[in-house]
Tab-separated table of C-alpha atoms (C1' of nucleotides) in Angstrom:
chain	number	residue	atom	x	y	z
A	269	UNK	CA	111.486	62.376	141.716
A	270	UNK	CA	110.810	66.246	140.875
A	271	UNK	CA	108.164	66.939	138.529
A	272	UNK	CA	108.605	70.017	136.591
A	273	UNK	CA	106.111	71.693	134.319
A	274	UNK	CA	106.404	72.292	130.288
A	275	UNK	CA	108.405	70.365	127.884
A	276	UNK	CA	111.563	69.742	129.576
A	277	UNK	CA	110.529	66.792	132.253
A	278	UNK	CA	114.046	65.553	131.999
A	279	UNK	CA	116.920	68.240	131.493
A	280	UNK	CA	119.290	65.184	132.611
A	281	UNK	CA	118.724	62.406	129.974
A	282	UNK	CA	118.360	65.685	127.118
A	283	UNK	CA	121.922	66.658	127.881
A	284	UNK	CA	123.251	63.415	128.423
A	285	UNK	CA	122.275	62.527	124.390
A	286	UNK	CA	123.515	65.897	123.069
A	287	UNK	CA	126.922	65.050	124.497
A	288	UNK	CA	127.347	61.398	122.792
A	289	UNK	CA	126.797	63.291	119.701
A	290	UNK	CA	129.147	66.272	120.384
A	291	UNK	CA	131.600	63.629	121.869
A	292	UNK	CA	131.055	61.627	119.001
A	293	UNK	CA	132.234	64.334	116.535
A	294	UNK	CA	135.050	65.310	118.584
A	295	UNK	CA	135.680	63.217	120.929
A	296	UNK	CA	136.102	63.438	124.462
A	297	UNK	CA	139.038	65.781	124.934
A	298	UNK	CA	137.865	68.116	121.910
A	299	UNK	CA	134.719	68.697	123.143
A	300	UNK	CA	133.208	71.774	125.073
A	301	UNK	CA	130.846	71.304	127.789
A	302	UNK	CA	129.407	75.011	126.494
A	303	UNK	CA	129.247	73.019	122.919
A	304	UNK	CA	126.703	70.801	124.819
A	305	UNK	CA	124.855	72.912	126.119
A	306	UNK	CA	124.114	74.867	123.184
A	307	UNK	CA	122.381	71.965	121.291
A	308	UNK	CA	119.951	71.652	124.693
A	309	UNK	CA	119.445	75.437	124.777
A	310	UNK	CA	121.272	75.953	127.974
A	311	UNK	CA	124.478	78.180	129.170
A	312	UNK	CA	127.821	75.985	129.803
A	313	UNK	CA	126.505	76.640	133.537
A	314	UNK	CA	122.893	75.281	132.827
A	315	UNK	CA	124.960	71.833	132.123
A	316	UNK	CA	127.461	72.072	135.238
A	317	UNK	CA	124.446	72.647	137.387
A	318	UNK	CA	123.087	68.665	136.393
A	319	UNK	CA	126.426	67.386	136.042
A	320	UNK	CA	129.341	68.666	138.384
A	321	UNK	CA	132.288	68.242	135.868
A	322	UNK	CA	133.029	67.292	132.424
A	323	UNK	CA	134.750	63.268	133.490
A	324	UNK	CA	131.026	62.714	135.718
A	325	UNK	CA	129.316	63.770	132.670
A	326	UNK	CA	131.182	61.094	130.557
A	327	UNK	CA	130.558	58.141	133.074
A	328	UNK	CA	126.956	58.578	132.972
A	329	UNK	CA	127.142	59.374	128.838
A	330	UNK	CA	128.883	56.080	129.396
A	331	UNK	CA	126.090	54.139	130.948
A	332	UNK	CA	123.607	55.375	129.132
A	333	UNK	CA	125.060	53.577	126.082
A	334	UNK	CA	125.657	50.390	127.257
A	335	UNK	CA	121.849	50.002	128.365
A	336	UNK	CA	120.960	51.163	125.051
A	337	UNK	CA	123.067	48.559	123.473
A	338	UNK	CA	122.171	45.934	125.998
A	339	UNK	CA	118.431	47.130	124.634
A	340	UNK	CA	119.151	45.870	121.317
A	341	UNK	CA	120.981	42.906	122.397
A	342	UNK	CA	118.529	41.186	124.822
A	343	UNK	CA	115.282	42.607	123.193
A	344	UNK	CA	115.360	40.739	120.184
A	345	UNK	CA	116.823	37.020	121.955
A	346	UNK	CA	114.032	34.898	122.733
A	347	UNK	CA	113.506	34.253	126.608
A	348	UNK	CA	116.575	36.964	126.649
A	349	UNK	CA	119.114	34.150	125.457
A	350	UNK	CA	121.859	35.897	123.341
A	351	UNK	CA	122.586	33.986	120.736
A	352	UNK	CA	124.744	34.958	117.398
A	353	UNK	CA	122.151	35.855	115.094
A	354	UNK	CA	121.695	38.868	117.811
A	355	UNK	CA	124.830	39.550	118.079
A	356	UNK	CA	124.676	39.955	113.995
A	357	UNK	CA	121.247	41.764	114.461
A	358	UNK	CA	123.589	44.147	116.971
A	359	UNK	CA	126.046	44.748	113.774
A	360	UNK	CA	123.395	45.803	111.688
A	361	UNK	CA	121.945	48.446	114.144
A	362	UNK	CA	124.809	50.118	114.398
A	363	UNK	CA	125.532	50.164	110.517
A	364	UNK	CA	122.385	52.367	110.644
A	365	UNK	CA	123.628	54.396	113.754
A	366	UNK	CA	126.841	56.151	112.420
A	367	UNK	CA	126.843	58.789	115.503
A	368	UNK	CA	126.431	55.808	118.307
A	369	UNK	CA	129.284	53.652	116.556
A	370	UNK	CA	131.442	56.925	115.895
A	371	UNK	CA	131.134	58.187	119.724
A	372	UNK	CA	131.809	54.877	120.627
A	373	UNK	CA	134.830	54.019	118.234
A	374	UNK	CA	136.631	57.571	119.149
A	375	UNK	CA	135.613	57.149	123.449
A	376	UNK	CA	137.587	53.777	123.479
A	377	UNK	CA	140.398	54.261	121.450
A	378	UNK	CA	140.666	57.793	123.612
A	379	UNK	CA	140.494	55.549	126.705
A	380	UNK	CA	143.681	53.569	126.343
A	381	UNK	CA	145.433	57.420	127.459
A	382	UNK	CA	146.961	57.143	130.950
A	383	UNK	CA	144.651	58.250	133.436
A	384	UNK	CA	141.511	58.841	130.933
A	385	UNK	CA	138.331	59.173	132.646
A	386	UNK	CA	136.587	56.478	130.707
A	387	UNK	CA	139.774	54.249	130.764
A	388	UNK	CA	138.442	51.674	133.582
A	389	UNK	CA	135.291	51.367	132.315
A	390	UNK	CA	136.513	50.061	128.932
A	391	UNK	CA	139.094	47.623	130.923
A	392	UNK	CA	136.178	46.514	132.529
A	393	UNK	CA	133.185	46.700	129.617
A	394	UNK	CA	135.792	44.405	127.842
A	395	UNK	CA	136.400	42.346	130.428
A	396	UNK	CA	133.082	41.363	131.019
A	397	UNK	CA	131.598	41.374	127.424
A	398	UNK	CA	134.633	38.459	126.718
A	399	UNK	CA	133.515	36.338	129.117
A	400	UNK	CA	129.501	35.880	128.240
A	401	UNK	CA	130.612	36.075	124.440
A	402	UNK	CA	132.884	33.348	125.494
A	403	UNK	CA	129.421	31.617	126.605
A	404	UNK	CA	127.635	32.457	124.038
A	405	UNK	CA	129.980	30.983	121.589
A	406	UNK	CA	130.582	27.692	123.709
A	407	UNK	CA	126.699	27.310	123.812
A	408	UNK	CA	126.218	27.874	120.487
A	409	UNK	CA	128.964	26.042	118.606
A	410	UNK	CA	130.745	23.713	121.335
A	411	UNK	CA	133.931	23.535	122.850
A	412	UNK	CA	135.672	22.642	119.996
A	413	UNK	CA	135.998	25.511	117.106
A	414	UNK	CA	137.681	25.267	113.474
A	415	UNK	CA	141.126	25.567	113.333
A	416	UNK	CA	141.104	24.329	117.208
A	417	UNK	CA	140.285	27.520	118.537
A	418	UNK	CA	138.943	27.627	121.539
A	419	UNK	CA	135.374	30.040	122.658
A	420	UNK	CA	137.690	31.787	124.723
A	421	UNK	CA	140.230	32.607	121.766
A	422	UNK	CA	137.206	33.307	119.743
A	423	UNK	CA	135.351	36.020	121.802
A	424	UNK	CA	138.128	38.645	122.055
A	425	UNK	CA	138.870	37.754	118.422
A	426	UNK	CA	134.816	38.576	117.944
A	427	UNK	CA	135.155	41.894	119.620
A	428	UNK	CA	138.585	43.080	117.372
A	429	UNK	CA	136.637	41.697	114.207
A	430	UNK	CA	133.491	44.274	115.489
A	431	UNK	CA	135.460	47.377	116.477
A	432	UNK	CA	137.999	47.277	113.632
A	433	UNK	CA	135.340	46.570	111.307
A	434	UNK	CA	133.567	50.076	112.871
A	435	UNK	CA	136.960	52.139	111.997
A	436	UNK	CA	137.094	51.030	108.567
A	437	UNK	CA	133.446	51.702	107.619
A	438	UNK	CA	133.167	55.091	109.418
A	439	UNK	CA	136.025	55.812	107.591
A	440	UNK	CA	134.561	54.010	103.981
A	441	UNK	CA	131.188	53.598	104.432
A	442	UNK	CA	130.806	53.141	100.815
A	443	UNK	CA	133.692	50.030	100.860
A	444	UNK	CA	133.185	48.387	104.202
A	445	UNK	CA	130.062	46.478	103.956
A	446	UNK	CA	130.379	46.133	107.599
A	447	UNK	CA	127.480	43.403	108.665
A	448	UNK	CA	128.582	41.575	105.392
A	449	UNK	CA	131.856	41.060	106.899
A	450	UNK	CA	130.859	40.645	110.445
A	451	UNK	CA	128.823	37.631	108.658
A	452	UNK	CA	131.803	36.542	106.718
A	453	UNK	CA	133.641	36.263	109.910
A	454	UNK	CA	130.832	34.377	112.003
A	455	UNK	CA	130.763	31.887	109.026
A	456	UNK	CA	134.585	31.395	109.366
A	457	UNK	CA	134.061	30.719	113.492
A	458	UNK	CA	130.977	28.226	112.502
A	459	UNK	CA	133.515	26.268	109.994
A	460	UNK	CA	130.309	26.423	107.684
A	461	UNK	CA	131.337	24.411	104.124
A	462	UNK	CA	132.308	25.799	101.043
A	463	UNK	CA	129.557	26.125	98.526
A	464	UNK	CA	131.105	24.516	95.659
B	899	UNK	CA	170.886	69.548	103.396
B	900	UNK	CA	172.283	72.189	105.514
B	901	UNK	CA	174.912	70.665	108.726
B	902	UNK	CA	174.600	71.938	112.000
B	903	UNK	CA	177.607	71.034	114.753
B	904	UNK	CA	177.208	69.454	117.767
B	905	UNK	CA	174.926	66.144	118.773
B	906	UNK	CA	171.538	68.218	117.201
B	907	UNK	CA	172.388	67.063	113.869
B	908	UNK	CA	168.627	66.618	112.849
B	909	UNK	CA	166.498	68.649	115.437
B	910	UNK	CA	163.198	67.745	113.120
B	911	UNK	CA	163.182	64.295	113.583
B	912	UNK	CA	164.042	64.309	117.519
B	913	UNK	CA	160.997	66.610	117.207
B	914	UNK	CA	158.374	64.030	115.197
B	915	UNK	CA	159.789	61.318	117.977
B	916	UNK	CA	158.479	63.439	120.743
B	917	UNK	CA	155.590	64.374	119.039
B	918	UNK	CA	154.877	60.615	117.986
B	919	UNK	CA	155.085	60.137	121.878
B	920	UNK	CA	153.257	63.233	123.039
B	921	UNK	CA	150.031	62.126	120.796
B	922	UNK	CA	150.106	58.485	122.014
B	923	UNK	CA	149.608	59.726	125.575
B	924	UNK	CA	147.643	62.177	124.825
B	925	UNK	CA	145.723	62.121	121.559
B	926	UNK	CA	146.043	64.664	118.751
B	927	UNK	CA	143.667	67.275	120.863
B	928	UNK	CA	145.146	66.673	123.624
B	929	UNK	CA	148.676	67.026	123.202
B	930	UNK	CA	149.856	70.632	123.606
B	931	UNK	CA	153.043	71.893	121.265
B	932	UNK	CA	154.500	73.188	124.224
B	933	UNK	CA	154.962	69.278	125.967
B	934	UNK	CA	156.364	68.184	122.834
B	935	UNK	CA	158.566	71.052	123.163
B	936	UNK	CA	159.655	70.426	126.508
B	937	UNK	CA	160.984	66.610	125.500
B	938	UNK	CA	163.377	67.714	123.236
B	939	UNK	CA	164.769	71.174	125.278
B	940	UNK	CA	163.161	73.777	123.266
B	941	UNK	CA	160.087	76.102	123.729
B	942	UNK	CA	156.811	75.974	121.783
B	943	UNK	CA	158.045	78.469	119.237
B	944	UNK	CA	161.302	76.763	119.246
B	945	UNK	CA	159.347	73.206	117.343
B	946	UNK	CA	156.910	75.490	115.571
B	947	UNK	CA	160.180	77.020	113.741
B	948	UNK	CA	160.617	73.475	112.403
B	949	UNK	CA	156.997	72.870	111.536
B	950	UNK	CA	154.511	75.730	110.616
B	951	UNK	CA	151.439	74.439	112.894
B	952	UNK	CA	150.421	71.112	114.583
B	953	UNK	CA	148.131	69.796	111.738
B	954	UNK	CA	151.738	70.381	109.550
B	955	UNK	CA	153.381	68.118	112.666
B	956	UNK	CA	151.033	65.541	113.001
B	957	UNK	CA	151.154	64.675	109.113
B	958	UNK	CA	154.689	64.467	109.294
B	959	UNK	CA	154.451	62.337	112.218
B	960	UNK	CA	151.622	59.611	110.885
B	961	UNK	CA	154.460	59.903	107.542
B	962	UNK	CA	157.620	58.678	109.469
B	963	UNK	CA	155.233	56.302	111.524
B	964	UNK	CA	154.363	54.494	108.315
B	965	UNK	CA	157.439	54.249	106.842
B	966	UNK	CA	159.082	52.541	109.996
B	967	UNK	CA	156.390	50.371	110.008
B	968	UNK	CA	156.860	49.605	105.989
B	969	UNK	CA	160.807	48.776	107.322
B	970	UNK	CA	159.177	45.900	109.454
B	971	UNK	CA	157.498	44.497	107.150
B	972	UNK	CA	159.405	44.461	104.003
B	973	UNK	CA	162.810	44.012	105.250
B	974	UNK	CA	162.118	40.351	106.618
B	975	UNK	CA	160.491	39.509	103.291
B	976	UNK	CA	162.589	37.293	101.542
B	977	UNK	CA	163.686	39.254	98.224
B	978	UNK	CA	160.598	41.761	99.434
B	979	UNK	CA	157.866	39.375	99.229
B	980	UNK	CA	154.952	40.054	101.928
B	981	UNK	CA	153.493	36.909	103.279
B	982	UNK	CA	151.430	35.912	106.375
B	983	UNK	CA	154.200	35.176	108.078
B	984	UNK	CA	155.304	38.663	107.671
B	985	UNK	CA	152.328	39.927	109.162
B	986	UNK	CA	152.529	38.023	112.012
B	987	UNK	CA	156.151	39.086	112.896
B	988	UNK	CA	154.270	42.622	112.994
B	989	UNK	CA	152.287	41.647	115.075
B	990	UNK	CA	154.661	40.729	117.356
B	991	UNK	CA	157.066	43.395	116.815
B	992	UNK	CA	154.011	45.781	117.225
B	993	UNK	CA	153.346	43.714	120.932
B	994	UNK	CA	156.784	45.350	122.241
B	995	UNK	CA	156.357	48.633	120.754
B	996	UNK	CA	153.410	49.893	123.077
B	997	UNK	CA	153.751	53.521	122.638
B	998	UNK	CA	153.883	53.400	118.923
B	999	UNK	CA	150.639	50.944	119.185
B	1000	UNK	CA	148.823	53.396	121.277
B	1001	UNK	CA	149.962	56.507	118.885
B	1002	UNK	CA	148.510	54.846	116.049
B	1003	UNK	CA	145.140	53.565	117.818
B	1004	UNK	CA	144.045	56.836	119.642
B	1005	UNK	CA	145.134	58.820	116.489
B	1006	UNK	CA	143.257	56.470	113.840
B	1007	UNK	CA	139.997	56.349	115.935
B	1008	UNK	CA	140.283	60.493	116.343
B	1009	UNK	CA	140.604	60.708	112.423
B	1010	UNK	CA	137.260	59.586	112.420
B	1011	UNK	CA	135.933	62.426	113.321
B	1012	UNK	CA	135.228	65.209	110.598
B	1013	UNK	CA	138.048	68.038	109.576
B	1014	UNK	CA	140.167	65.619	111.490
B	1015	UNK	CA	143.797	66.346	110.262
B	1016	UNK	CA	144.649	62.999	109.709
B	1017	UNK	CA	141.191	61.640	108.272
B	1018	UNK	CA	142.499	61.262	104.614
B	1019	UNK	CA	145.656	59.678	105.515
B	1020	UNK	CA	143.901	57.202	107.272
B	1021	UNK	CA	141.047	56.521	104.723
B	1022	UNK	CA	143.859	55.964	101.976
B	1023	UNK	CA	146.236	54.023	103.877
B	1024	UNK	CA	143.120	51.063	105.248
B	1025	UNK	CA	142.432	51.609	101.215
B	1026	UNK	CA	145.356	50.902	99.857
B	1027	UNK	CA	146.323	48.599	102.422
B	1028	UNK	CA	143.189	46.188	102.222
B	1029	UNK	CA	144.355	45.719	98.508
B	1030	UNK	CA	148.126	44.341	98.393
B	1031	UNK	CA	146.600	42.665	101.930
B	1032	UNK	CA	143.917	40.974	99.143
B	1033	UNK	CA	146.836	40.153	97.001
B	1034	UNK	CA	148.994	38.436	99.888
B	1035	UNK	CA	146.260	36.610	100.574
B	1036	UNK	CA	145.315	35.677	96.819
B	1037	UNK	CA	148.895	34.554	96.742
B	1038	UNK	CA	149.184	32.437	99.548
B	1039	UNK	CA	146.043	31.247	100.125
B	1040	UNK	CA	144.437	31.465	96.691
B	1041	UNK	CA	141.030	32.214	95.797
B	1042	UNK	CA	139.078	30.023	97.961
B	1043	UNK	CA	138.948	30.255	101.405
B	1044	UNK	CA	136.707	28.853	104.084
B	1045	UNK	CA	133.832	29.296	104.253
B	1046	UNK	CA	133.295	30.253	101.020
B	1047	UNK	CA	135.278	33.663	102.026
B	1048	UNK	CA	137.213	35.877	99.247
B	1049	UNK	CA	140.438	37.696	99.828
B	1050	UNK	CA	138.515	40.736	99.430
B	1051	UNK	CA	136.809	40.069	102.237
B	1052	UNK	CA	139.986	38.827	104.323
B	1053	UNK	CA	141.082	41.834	103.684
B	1054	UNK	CA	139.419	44.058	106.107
B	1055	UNK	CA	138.624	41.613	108.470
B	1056	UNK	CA	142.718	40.928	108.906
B	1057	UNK	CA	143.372	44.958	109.896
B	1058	UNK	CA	140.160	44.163	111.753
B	1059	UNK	CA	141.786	41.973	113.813
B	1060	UNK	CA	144.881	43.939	114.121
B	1061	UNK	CA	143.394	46.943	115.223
B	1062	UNK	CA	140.725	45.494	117.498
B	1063	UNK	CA	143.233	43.632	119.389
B	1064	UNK	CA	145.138	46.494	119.909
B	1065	UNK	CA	142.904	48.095	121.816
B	1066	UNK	CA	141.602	45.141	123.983
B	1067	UNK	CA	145.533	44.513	124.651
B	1068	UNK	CA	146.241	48.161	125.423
B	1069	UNK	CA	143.641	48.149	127.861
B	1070	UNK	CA	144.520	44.570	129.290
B	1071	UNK	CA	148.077	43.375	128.485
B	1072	UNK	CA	147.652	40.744	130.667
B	1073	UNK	CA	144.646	39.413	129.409
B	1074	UNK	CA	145.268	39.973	125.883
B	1075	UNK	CA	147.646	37.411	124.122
B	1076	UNK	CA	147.949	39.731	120.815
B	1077	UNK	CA	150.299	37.901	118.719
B	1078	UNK	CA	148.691	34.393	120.031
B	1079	UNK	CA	145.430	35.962	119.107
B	1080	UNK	CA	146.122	36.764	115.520
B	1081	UNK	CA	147.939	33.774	114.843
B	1082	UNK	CA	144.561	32.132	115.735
B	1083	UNK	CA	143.043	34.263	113.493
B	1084	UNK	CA	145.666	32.920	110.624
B	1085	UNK	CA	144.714	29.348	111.223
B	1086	UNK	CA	140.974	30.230	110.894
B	1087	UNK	CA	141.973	32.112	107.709
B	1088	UNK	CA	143.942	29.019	106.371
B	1089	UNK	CA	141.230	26.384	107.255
B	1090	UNK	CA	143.772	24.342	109.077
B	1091	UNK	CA	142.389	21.065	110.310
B	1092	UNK	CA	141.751	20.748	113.914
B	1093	UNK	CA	144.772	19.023	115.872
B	1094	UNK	CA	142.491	15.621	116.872
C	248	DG	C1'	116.732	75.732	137.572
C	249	DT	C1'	119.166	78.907	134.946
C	250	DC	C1'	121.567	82.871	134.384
C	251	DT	C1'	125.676	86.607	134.474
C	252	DA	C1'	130.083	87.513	136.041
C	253	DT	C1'	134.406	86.140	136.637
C	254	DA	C1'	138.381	83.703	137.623
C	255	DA	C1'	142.467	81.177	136.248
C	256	DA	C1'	144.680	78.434	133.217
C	257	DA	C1'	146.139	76.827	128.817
C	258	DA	C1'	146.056	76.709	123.971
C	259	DG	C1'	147.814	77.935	118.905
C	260	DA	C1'	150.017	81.185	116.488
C	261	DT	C1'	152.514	85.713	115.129
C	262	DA	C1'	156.253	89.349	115.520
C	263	DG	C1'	160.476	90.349	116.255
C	264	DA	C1'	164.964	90.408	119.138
C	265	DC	C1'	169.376	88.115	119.382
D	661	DG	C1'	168.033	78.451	115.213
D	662	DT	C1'	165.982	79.703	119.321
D	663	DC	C1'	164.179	82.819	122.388
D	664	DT	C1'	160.793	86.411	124.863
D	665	DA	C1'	156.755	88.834	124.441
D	666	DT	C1'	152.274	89.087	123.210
D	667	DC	C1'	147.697	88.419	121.077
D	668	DT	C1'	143.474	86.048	120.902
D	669	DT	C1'	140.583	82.396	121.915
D	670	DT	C1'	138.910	78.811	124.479
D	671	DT	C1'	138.624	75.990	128.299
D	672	DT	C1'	136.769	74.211	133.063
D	673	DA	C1'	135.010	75.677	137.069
D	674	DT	C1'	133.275	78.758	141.032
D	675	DA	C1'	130.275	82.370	143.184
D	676	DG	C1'	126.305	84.316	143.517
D	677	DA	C1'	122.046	86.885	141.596
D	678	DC	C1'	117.273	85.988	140.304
DNA sequence: GTCTATAAAAAGATAGAC
DNA sequence: GTCTATCTTTTTATAGAC
């Protein structure tokens, strides 16, 4: 690891958060590397020289959010168990994190294009993410859901209620009371009784 | 309405086709005039003779998109009457209609974004939409639903659904049982007992 | 590590010929 | 109605100076 002197100990992880925000507000195919580099003080060169092309520079924007977001999910479980109250607790971070959810919500939907750069790492993110939600459900609630769904119905389902939930509130913030809903939903999985 | 000879009887709507497949594999920023061009046998200035400028295009595109979409679901309706089961048949209709799925996933997520083109067509149409979805719901379902749930709330979480299992079966049609899914979804809406 | 210079391609849009 | 020509801007990326 080279040290360098001054302010700037790590160009890399600088530019890497600029760009979720600039891909955030125009998404991967709108935006400019030199737009990057501008918000980090740099030439469109400065940024080629840490990253060697635009698609590498996405990948490791890429990571970088998904340990954040693994961050908020394990941090908060005790003994690191993720439970659904955390996955709630997730929902309401990112109510509070408009750029995060919007650079997220625009990167996926651009990654269902043929051939996108990020497209295989969504196949797989969502791959993955069903099958411990699937575990997380089944540990929390049992085999045996209302309706007779099963966890593994239930986890994709949890996933489509979270990201469609993100389009309408970015688009109505003031309507969508997004973690309100995502609440609404969880109490619908839980079969919880009506209060009347 | 001025004829023309020949097969070309309506040159603007083989154009808004193309387009409508252009920007489903390629986004709204992505797509160049000049591709869209190239589908139908003219030259960039040839489709911008029919449409002043891309923004002009794309509104006329997400325009004809709806309305075909309003065909599906009204014209099953007995006497016009939306129900569930309506929605549903979308859902499956929409699970052989891939490219107009993508079109309309990759363009609402990019209308996120601000100055986006199509970010007011999008914030009315969830609007409006989440309130006659309400009313379906009031109507079939009534006021109560599980969990102590309003149609209000439904509401949202039903396009929710839609769109967030768009975009998990877009990236995995294999994986992703989309009309299955939603059905699921229904049953949890519905608070049908468990088939023990 | 960051820059200037530059290449090479592609984009949206206008003007005007036919 | 459709084209060629052209303008103007922007893009990613390379080469090489400092």
């Amino acid at each position: 690891m080279v040290r360098h002197r001054g302010a700037r100990e790590n160009r890399r992880e600088e530019i890497l958060l600029a760009a979720l925000d600039v891909f955030a507000q125009r998404g991967y195919t709108g935006a400019s590397i030199a737009s990057i580099a501008e918000r980090v003080g740099l030439s469109q060169q400065g940024v080629l020289h840490y990253f060697p092309s635009k698609d590498r520079l996405l990948a490791e924007v890429l990571r970088l959010r998904d340990e954040r977001n693994l961050d908020v999910l394990v941090l908060p479980g005790e003994g690191g168990a993720i439970t659904l109250e955390t996955v709630a607790g997730l929902v309401e971070y990112n109510a509070q994190r408009r750029g995060i959810v919007q650079s997220f919500t625009v990167l996926s939907a651009e990654s269902v294009i043929e051939d996108h750069p990020a497209r295989n790492f969504f196949k797989e993110r969502y791959g993955t993410s069903r099958a411990w939600m699937a575990e997380v459900i089944r540990a929390e609630l049992g085999d045996e859901l209302p309706a007779g769904l099963t966890p593994e119905q239930a986890a994709p389902l949890m996933f489509a209620v979270m990201d469609g939930l993100q389009l309408q509130w970015l688009l109505a913030p003031d309507e969508i009371d997004m973690p309100g809903l995502f609440r609404a939903f969880l109490s619908l999985l839980k079969g919880a009784p009506r209060p009347s």
